[in-house]
Coordinates of C-alpha atoms in Angstrom, one line a residue:
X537 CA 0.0 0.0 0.0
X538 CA 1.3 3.5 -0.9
X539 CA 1.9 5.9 1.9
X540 CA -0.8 8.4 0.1
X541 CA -3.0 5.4 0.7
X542 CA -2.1 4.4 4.2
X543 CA -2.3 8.1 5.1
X544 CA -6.0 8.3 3.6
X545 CA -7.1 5.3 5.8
X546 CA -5.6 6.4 9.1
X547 CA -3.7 3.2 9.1
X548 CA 0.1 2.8 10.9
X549 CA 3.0 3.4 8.6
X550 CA 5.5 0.9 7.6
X551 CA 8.2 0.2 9.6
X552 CA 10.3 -1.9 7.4
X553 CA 9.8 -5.6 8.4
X554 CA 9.8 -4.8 12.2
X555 CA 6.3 -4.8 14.5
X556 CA 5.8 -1.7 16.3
X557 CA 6.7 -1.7 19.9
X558 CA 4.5 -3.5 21.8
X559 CA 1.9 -4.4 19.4
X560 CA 3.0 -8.4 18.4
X561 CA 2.0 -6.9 14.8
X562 CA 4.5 -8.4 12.1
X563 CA 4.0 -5.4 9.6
X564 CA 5.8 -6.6 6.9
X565 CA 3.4 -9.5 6.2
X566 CA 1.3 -8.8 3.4
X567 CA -1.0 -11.8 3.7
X568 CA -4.7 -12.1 5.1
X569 CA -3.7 -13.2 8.5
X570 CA -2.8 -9.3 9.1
X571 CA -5.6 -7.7 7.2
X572 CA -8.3 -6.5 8.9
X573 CA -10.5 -5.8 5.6
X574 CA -9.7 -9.5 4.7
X575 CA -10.3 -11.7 7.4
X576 CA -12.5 -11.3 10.7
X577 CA -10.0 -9.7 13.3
X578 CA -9.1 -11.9 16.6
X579 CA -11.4 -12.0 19.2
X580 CA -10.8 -12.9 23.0
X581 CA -10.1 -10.9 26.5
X582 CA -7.6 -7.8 26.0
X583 CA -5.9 -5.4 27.8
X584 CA -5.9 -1.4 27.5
X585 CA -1.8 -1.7 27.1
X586 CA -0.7 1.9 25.8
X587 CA 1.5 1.0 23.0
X588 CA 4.5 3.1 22.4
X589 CA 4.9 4.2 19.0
X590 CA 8.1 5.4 17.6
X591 CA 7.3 8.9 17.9
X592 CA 5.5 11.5 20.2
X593 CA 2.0 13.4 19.4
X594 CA 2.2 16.6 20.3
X595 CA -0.4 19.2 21.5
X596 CA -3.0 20.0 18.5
X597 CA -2.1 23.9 18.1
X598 CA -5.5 25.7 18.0
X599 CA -5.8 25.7 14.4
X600 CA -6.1 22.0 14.4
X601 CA -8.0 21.7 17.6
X602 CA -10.9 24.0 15.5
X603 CA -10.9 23.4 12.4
X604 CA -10.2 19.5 12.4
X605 CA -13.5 18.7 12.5
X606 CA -14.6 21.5 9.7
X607 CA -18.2 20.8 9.0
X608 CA -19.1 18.7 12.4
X609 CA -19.7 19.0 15.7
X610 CA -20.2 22.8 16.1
X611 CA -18.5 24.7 18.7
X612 CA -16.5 21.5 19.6
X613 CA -12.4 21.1 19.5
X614 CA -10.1 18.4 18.7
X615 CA -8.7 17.4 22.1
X616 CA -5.8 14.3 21.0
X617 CA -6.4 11.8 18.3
X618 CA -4.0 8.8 17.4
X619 CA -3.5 9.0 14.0
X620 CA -1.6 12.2 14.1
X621 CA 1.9 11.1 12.8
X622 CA 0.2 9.3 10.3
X623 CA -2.0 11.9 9.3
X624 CA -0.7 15.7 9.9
X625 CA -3.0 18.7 9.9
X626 CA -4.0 20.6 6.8
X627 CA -6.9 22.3 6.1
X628 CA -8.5 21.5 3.0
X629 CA -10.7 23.7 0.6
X630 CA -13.4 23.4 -1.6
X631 CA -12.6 26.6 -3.7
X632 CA -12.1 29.5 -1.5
X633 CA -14.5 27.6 1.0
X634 CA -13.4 25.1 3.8
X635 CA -14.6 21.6 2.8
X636 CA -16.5 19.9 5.0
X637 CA -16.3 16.4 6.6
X638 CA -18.9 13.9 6.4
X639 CA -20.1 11.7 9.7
X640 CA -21.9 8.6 8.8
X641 CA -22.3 4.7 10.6
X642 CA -20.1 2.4 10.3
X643 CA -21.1 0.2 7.4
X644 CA -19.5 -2.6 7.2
X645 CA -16.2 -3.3 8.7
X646 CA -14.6 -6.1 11.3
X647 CA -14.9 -3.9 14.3
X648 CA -18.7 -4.5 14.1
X649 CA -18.4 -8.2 14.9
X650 CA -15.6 -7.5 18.2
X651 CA -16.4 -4.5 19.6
X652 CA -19.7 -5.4 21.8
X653 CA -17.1 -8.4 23.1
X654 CA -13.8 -7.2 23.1
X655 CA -13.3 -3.5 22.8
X656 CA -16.3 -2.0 24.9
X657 CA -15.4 -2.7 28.2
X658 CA -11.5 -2.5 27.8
X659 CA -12.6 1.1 26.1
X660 CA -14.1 2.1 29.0
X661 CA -11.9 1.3 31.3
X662 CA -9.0 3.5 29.2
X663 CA -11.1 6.2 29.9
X664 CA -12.5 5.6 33.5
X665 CA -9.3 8.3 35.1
X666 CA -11.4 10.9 32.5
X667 CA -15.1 13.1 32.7
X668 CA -16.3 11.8 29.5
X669 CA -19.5 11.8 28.3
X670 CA -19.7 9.9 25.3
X671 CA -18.2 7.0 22.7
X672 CA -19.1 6.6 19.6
X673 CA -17.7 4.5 16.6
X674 CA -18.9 6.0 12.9
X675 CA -17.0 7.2 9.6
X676 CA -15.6 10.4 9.8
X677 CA -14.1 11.7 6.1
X678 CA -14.1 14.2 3.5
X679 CA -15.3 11.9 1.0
X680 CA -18.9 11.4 -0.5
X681 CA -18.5 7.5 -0.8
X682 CA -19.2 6.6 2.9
X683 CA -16.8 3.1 2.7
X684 CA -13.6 5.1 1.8
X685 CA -14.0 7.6 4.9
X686 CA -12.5 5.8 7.8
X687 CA -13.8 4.4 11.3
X688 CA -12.8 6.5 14.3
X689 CA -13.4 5.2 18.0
X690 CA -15.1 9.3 18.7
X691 CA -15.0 9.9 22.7
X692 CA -16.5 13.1 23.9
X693 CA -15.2 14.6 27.0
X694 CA -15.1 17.9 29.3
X695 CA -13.1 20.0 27.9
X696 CA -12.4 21.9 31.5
X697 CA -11.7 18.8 33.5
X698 CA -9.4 16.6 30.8
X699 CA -5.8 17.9 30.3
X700 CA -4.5 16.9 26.7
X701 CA -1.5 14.7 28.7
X702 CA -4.7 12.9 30.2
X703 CA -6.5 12.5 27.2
X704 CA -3.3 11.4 24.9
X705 CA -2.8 8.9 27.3
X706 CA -6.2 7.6 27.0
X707 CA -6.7 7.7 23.5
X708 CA -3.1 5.8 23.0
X709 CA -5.1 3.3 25.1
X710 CA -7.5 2.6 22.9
X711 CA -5.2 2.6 20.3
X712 CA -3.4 -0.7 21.7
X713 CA -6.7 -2.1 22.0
X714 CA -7.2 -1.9 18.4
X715 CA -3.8 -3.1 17.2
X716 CA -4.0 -5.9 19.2
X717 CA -7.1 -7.0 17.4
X718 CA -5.6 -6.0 14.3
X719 CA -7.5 -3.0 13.5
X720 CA -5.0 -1.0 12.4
X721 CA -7.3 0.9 9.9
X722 CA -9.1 2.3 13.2
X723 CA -7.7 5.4 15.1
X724 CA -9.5 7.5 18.3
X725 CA -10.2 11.1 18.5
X726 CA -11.3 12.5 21.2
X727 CA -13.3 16.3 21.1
X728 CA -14.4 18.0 23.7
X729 CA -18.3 18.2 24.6
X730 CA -21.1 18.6 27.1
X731 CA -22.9 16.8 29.1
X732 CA -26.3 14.8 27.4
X733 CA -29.0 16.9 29.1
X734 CA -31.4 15.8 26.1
X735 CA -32.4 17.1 22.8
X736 CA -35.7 19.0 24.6
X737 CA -33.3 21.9 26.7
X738 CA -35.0 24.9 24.8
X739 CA -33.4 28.3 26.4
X740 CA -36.5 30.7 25.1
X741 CA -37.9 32.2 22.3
X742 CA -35.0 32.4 19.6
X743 CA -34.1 28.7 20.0
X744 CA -37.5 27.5 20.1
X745 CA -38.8 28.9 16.8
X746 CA -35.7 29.6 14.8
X747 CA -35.9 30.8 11.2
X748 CA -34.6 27.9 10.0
X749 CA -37.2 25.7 11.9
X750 CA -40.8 24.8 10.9
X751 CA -43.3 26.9 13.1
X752 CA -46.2 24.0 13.9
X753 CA -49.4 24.9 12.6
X754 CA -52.1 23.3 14.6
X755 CA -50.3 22.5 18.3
X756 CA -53.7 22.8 19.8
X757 CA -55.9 20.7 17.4
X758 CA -58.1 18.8 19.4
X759 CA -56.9 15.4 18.3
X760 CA -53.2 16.4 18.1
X761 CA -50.8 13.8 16.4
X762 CA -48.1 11.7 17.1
X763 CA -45.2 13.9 17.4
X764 CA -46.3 16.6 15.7
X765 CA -47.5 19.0 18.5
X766 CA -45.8 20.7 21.1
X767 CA -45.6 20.0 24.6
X768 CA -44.2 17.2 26.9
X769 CA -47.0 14.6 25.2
X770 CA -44.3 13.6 22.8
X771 CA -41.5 13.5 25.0
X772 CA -39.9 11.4 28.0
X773 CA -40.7 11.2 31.8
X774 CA -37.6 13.6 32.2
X775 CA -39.2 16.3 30.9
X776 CA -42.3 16.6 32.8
X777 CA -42.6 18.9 35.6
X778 CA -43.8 17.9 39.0
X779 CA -43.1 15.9 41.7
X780 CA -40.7 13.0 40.2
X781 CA -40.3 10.6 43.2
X782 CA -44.3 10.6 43.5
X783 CA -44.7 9.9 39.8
X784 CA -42.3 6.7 40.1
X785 CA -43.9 5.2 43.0
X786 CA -46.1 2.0 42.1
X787 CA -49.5 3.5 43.2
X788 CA -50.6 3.9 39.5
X789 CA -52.5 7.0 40.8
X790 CA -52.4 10.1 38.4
X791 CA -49.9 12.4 40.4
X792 CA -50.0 16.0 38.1
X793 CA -51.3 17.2 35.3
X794 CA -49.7 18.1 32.0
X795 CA -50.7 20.9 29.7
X796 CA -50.1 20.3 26.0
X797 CA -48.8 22.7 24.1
X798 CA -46.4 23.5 27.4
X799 CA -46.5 27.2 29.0
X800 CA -43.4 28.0 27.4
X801 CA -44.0 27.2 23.7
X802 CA -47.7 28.8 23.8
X803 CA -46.5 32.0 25.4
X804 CA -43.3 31.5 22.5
X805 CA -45.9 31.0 19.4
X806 CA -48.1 33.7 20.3
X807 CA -44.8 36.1 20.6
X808 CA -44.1 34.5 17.0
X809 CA -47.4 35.1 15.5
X810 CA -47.1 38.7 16.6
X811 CA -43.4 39.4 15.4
X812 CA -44.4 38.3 12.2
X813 CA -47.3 40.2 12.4
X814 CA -45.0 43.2 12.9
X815 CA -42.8 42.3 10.1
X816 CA -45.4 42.1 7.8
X817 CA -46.8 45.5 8.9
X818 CA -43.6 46.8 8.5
X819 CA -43.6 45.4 4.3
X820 CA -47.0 47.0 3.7
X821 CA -46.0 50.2 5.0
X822 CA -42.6 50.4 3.4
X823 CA -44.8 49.5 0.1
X824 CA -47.6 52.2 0.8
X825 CA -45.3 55.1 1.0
X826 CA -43.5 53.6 -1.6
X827 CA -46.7 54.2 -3.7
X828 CA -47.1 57.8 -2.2
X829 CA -43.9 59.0 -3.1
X830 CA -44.4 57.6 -6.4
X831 CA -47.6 59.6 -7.1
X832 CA -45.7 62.7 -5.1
X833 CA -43.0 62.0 -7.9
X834 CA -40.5 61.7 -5.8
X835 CA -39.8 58.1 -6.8
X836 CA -40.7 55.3 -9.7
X837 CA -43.7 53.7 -9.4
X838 CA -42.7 50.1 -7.7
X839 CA -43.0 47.5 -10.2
X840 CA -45.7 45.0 -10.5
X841 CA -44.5 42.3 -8.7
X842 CA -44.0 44.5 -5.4
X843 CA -47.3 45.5 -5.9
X844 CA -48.7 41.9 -5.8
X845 CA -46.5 42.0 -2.5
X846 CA -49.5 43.7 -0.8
X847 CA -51.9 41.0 -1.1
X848 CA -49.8 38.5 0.0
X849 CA -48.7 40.6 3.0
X850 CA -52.2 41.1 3.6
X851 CA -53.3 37.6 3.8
X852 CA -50.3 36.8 5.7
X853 CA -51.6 38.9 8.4
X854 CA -55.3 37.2 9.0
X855 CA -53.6 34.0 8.8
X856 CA -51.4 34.8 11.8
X857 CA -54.5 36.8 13.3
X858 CA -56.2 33.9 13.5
X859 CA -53.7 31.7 14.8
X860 CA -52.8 33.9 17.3
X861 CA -56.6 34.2 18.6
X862 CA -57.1 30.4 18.0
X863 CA -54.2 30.4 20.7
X864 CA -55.8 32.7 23.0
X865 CA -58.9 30.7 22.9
X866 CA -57.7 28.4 25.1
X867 CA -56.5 30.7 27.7
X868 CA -54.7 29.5 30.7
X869 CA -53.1 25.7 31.8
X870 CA -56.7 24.1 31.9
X871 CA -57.4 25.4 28.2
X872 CA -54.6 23.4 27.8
X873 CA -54.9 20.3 29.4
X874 CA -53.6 17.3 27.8
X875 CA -53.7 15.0 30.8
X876 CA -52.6 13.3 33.9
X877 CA -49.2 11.5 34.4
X878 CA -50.4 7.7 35.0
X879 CA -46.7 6.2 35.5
X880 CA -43.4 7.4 35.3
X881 CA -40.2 5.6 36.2
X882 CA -37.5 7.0 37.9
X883 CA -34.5 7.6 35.2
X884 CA -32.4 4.3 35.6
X885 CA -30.3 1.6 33.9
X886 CA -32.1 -0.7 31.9
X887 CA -30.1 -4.0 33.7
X888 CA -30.8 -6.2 30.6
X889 CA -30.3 -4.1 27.8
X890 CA -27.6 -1.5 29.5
X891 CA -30.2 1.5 28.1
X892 CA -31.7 4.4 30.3
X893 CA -35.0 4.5 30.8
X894 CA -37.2 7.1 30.1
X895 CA -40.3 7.5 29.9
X896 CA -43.9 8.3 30.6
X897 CA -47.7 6.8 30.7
X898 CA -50.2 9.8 30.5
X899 CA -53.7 9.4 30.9
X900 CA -55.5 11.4 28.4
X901 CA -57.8 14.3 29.8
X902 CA -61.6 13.4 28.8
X903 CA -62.6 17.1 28.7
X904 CA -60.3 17.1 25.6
X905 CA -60.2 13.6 23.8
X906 CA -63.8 12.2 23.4
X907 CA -61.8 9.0 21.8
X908 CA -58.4 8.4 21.5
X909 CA -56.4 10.0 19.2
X910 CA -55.1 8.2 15.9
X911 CA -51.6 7.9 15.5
X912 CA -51.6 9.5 12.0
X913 CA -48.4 11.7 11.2
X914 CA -48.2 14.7 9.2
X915 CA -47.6 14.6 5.4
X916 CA -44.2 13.8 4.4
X917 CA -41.9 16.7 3.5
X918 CA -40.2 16.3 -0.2
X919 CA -36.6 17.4 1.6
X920 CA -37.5 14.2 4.3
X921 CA -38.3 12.6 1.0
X922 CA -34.9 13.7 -0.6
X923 CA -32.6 13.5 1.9
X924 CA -33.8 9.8 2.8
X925 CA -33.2 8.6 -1.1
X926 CA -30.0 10.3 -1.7
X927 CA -28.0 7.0 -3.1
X928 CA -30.8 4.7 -2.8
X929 CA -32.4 2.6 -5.9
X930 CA -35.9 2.8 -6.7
X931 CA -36.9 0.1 -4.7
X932 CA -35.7 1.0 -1.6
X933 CA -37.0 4.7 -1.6
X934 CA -39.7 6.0 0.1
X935 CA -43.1 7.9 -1.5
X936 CA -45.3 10.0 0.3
X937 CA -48.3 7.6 0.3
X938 CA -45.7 5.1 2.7
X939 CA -46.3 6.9 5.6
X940 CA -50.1 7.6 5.2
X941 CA -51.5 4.8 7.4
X942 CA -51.7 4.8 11.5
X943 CA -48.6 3.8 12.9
X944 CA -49.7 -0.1 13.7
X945 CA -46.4 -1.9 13.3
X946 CA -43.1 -2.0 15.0
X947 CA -39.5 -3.1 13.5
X948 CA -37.4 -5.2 16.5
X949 CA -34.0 -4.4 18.0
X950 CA -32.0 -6.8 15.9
X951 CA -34.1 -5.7 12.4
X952 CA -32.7 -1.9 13.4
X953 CA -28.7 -3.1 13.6
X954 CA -28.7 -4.8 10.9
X955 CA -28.7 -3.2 7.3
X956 CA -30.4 -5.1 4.4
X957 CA -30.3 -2.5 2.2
X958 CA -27.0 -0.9 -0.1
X959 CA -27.0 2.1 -1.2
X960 CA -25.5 2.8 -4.9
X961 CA -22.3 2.7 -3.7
X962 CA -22.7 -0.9 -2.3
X963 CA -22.7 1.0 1.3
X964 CA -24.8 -0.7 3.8
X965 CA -27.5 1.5 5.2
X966 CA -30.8 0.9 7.7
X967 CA -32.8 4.4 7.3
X968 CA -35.4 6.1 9.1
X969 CA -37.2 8.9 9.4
X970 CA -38.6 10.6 12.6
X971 CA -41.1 13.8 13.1
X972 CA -40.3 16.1 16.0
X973 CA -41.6 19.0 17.9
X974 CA -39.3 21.4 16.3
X975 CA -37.4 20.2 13.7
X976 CA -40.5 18.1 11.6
X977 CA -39.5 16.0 9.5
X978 CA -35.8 14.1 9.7
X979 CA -34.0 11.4 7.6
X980 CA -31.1 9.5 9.5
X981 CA -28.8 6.3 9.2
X982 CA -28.7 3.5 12.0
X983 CA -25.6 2.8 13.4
X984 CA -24.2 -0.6 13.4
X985 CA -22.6 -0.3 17.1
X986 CA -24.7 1.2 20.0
X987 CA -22.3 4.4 21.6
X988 CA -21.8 4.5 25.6
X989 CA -23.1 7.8 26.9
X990 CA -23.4 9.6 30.2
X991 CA -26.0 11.3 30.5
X992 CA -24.5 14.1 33.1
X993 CA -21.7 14.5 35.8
X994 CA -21.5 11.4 38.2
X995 CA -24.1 9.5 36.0
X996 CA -23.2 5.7 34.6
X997 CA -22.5 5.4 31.1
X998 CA -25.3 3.3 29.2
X999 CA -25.5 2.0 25.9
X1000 CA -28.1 4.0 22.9
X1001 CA -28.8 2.8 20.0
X1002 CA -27.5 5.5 17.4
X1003 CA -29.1 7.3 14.6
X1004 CA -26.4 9.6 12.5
X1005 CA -28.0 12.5 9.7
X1006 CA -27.5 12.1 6.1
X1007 CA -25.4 14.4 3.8
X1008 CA -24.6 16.5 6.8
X1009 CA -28.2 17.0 8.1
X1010 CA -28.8 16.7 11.7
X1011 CA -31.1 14.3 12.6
X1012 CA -32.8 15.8 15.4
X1013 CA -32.7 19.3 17.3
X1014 CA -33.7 20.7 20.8
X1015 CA -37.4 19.5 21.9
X1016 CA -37.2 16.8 19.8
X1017 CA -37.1 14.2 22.5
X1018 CA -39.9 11.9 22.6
X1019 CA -40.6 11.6 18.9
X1020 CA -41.4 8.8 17.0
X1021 CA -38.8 6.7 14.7
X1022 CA -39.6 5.0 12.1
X1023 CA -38.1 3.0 8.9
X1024 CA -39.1 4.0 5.6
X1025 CA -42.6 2.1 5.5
X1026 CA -43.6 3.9 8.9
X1027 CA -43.1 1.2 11.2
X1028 CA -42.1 2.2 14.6
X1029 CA -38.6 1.8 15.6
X1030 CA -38.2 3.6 18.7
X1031 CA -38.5 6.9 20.2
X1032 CA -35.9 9.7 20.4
X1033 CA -34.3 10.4 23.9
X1034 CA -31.2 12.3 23.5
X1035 CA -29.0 14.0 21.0
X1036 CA -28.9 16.6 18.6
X1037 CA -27.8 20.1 18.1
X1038 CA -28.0 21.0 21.8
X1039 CA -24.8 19.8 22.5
X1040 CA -23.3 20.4 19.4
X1041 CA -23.9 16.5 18.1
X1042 CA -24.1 15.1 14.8
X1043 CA -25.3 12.1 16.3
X1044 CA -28.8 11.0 17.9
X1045 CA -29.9 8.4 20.7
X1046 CA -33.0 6.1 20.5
X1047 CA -34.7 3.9 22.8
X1048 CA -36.1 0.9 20.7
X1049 CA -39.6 0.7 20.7
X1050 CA -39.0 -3.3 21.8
X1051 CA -37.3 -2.3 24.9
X1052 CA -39.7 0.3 25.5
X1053 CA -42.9 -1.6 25.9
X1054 CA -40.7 -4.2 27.3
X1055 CA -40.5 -2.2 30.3
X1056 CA -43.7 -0.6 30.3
X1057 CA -44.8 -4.2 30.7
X1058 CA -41.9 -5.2 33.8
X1059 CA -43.0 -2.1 35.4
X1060 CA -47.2 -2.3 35.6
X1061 CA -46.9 -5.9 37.3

């Protein structure tokens, strides 16, 4: 393999017949026994041995440490990665822009069929000494073709309490992990981070209705629908106020009530309605002296297609009139009233499945739902639509007509990991789509390994299942927790707990709708 090649794919460099130190690798073999892509890699109880290399990483100067990971993760720096001898810093431009790396899963590759028994618990324990809060495996690359972008172990820590000696160490750790299995194509980064408070931390009005996010239409339809309105219906038990040590206890008894939209997102969509309101004021009367000056003849006459402006300006404003009173209609909390909290576990560790638990039973007010709601989703958006067939054949895309019916079907744990579909580039790809409470509608990517998060300080790691975006999309964003995933024919696959742009992710966490009712189940014995 040519060094161009070798420094493309992360992978060590050659060291002319002799092993590295401390590895038991015999590099100058070319034969299958040594290639990871070749064979399965080794399997079998390992220790997190720091192997020593023959020479020594050094500090990422700032440039690196912000621009290494152009295009991800905003706001986040490179703290020490392994493959920096292999692979030095440069910046890299797409014309006079930055180009921009690509985050995807994994695919397929060896480190899928160890890492669950031979790498997860030996990475964990490398990074014990360290605050982190989260480890993820995926593709990381500047390349559109997913398989020639290579895997990274990705560990997320606190940027105040890790020194870069601490986390060097920790990520040469991991490195000897891998090379002792043979994954030599592998390398660790490690970025710094915050804590997983959940995708649903909305700090007021300009996060939760952003320009660039979809303003829900009807949040106080009578018969709202699955993840499409506001409020804590859609999301887990961690986000309902009240008493949370009452609302675990086994009494089954409703404990406190839940309005639905919340407080804080009616109070935010009236203050919406009426800044647009004022904006589009503000048009017609930049417009109507436009006019007067014009007949004045101080100015041209505004062409025809400003004047057209008016109408639509006009009708802008009873539409938001009538939203905004359709809001006011249903005055305080019990206008609101969704319904009572039935059951609500106390956040813990799933013991069999190593996943938190989260979640809520609500009993659905009677004032407000004559029958129970269907769970019928929105229409389909064409850039859902579009991002979720990028690279996919006919036959494996979805249609807006897919997701018409009532959600009545699930897809199981082990359907989610593994992919049965290729794209066109023979990449290996389980899709789904999701709708949430403030970003809509969202195309994603499974992930082949689950990723060990920590929720917040002094908080035991668990293991999520892992949704990454497509083409650089996010997948979810704050207040999205709670909503409904789903593959491409609308069967339920789980429901979003964690992740998005709130902490600066590319990456989302789902609890699988098999583990979910599982529970539900354990728990109303």
């Amino acid at each position: 393999m040519e060094d161009d090649e070798r420094e493309q794919l992360g992978q060590l460099p050659d060291f002319s017949g002799r092993s590295p130190p401390g590895t038991g690798v015999d590099a100058s073999r070319s034969d299958s026994s040594t290639s990871p892509s070749a064979s399965s890699p080794r399997t079998g109880t390992i220790t997190s041995s720091v192997s020593s290399l023959n020479s020594i990483p050094t500090r990422p100067a700032d440039s690196e440490a912000t621009g290494y990971f152009q295009g991800l993760f905003s706001g986040e720096r490179l703290k020490a990665r392994s493959n920096q001898l292999v692979e030095p810093f440069q910046m890299k431009y797409e014309g006079n822009w930055p180009a921009k790396k690509h985050l995807c899963n994994i695919g397929s590759h060896p480190i899928v069929k160890v890492y669950d028994q031979s790498l997860r618990i030996p990475v964990r324990e490398a990074v014990a000494s360290l605050e982190w809060w989260r480890i993820d495996i995926v593709r990381i690359g500047f390349s559109d073709r997913e398989i020639e972008n290579p895997v990274f172990i990705l560990i997320t820590v606190n940027d105040e309490s890790v020194s870069y000696e601490a986390g060097q160490k920790a990520v040469d750790a991991c490195r000897g992990l891998l090379i002792q299995l043979g994954l030599t194509d592998v390398h660790v980064l490690m970025k710094t981070g915050k804590p997983d408070f959940g995708s649903s931390d909305i700090a007021g009005f300009s996060t939760a209705f952003d320009t660039d996010v979809p303003l829900p239409r009807e949040p106080y339809a009578t018969y709202p629908r699955l993840g499409e309105s506001l409020g804590p219906r859609n999301r887990g038990a961690h986000h309902a106020k009240g008493d949370t040590a009452a609302s675990s206890s086994r009494s089954f008894q409703p404990v406190y009530e839940m309005d639905q939209p919340s407080t804080q997102d009616h109070r935010a969509l009236i203050k919406h309605c009426e800044y647009l309101q004022e904006e589009a004021r503000f048009q017609i009367r930049r417009i109507e002296q436009w006019k007067s000056d014009a007949e004045g003849g101080k100015k041209r006459p505004p062409p025809a297609h400003v004047l057209d402006q008016l109408a639509t300006f006009d009708s802008h404003l009873l539409e938001l009139q009538e939203r905004k009173a359709a809001a006011h209609s249903f005055g305080g909390t019990n206008g609101r009233l969704f319904g009572e909290v039935f059951y609500a576990p106390a956040l813990s560790i799933n013991v069999k499945h190593d996943n938190l638990n989260d979640w809520a039973l609500i009993r659905l007010h009677p004032d407000r739902f004559a029958r129970s709601p269907k769970n019928l989703l929105p229409p389909l958006t064409e850039k859902c639509r579009t991002t979720f067939n990028w690279k996919l054949e006919v036959e494996d895309r979805i249609f807006p007509n897919d997701l018409e019916q009532p959600l009545m079907n699930t897809v199981s744990f082990a359907q989610a990991m593994k992919a049965t579909t290729n794209d066109t580039d023979g990449f290996p790809t389980f899709r789904v789509v999701k709708h949430g409470r403030t970003s809509g509608w969202t195309a994603g990517r499974m992930n082949e390994l689950r990723s060990d998060c920590v929720r917040e300080r002094g908080s035991l790691p668990t293991t999520e299942l892992c949704i990454a975006g497509i083409k650089g999309k996010p997948f979810s964003h704050p207040g999205d927790s709670g909503s409904p995933v789903m593959d491409g024919r609308g069967h339920l696959m789980g429901i979003l707990n964690r992740g998005g742009l709130s902490t600066g992710q590319d990456l989302t966490y789902v609890m699988p709708i098999e583990w979910l009712v599982e529970d539900v189940e354990t728990s109303l014995k």
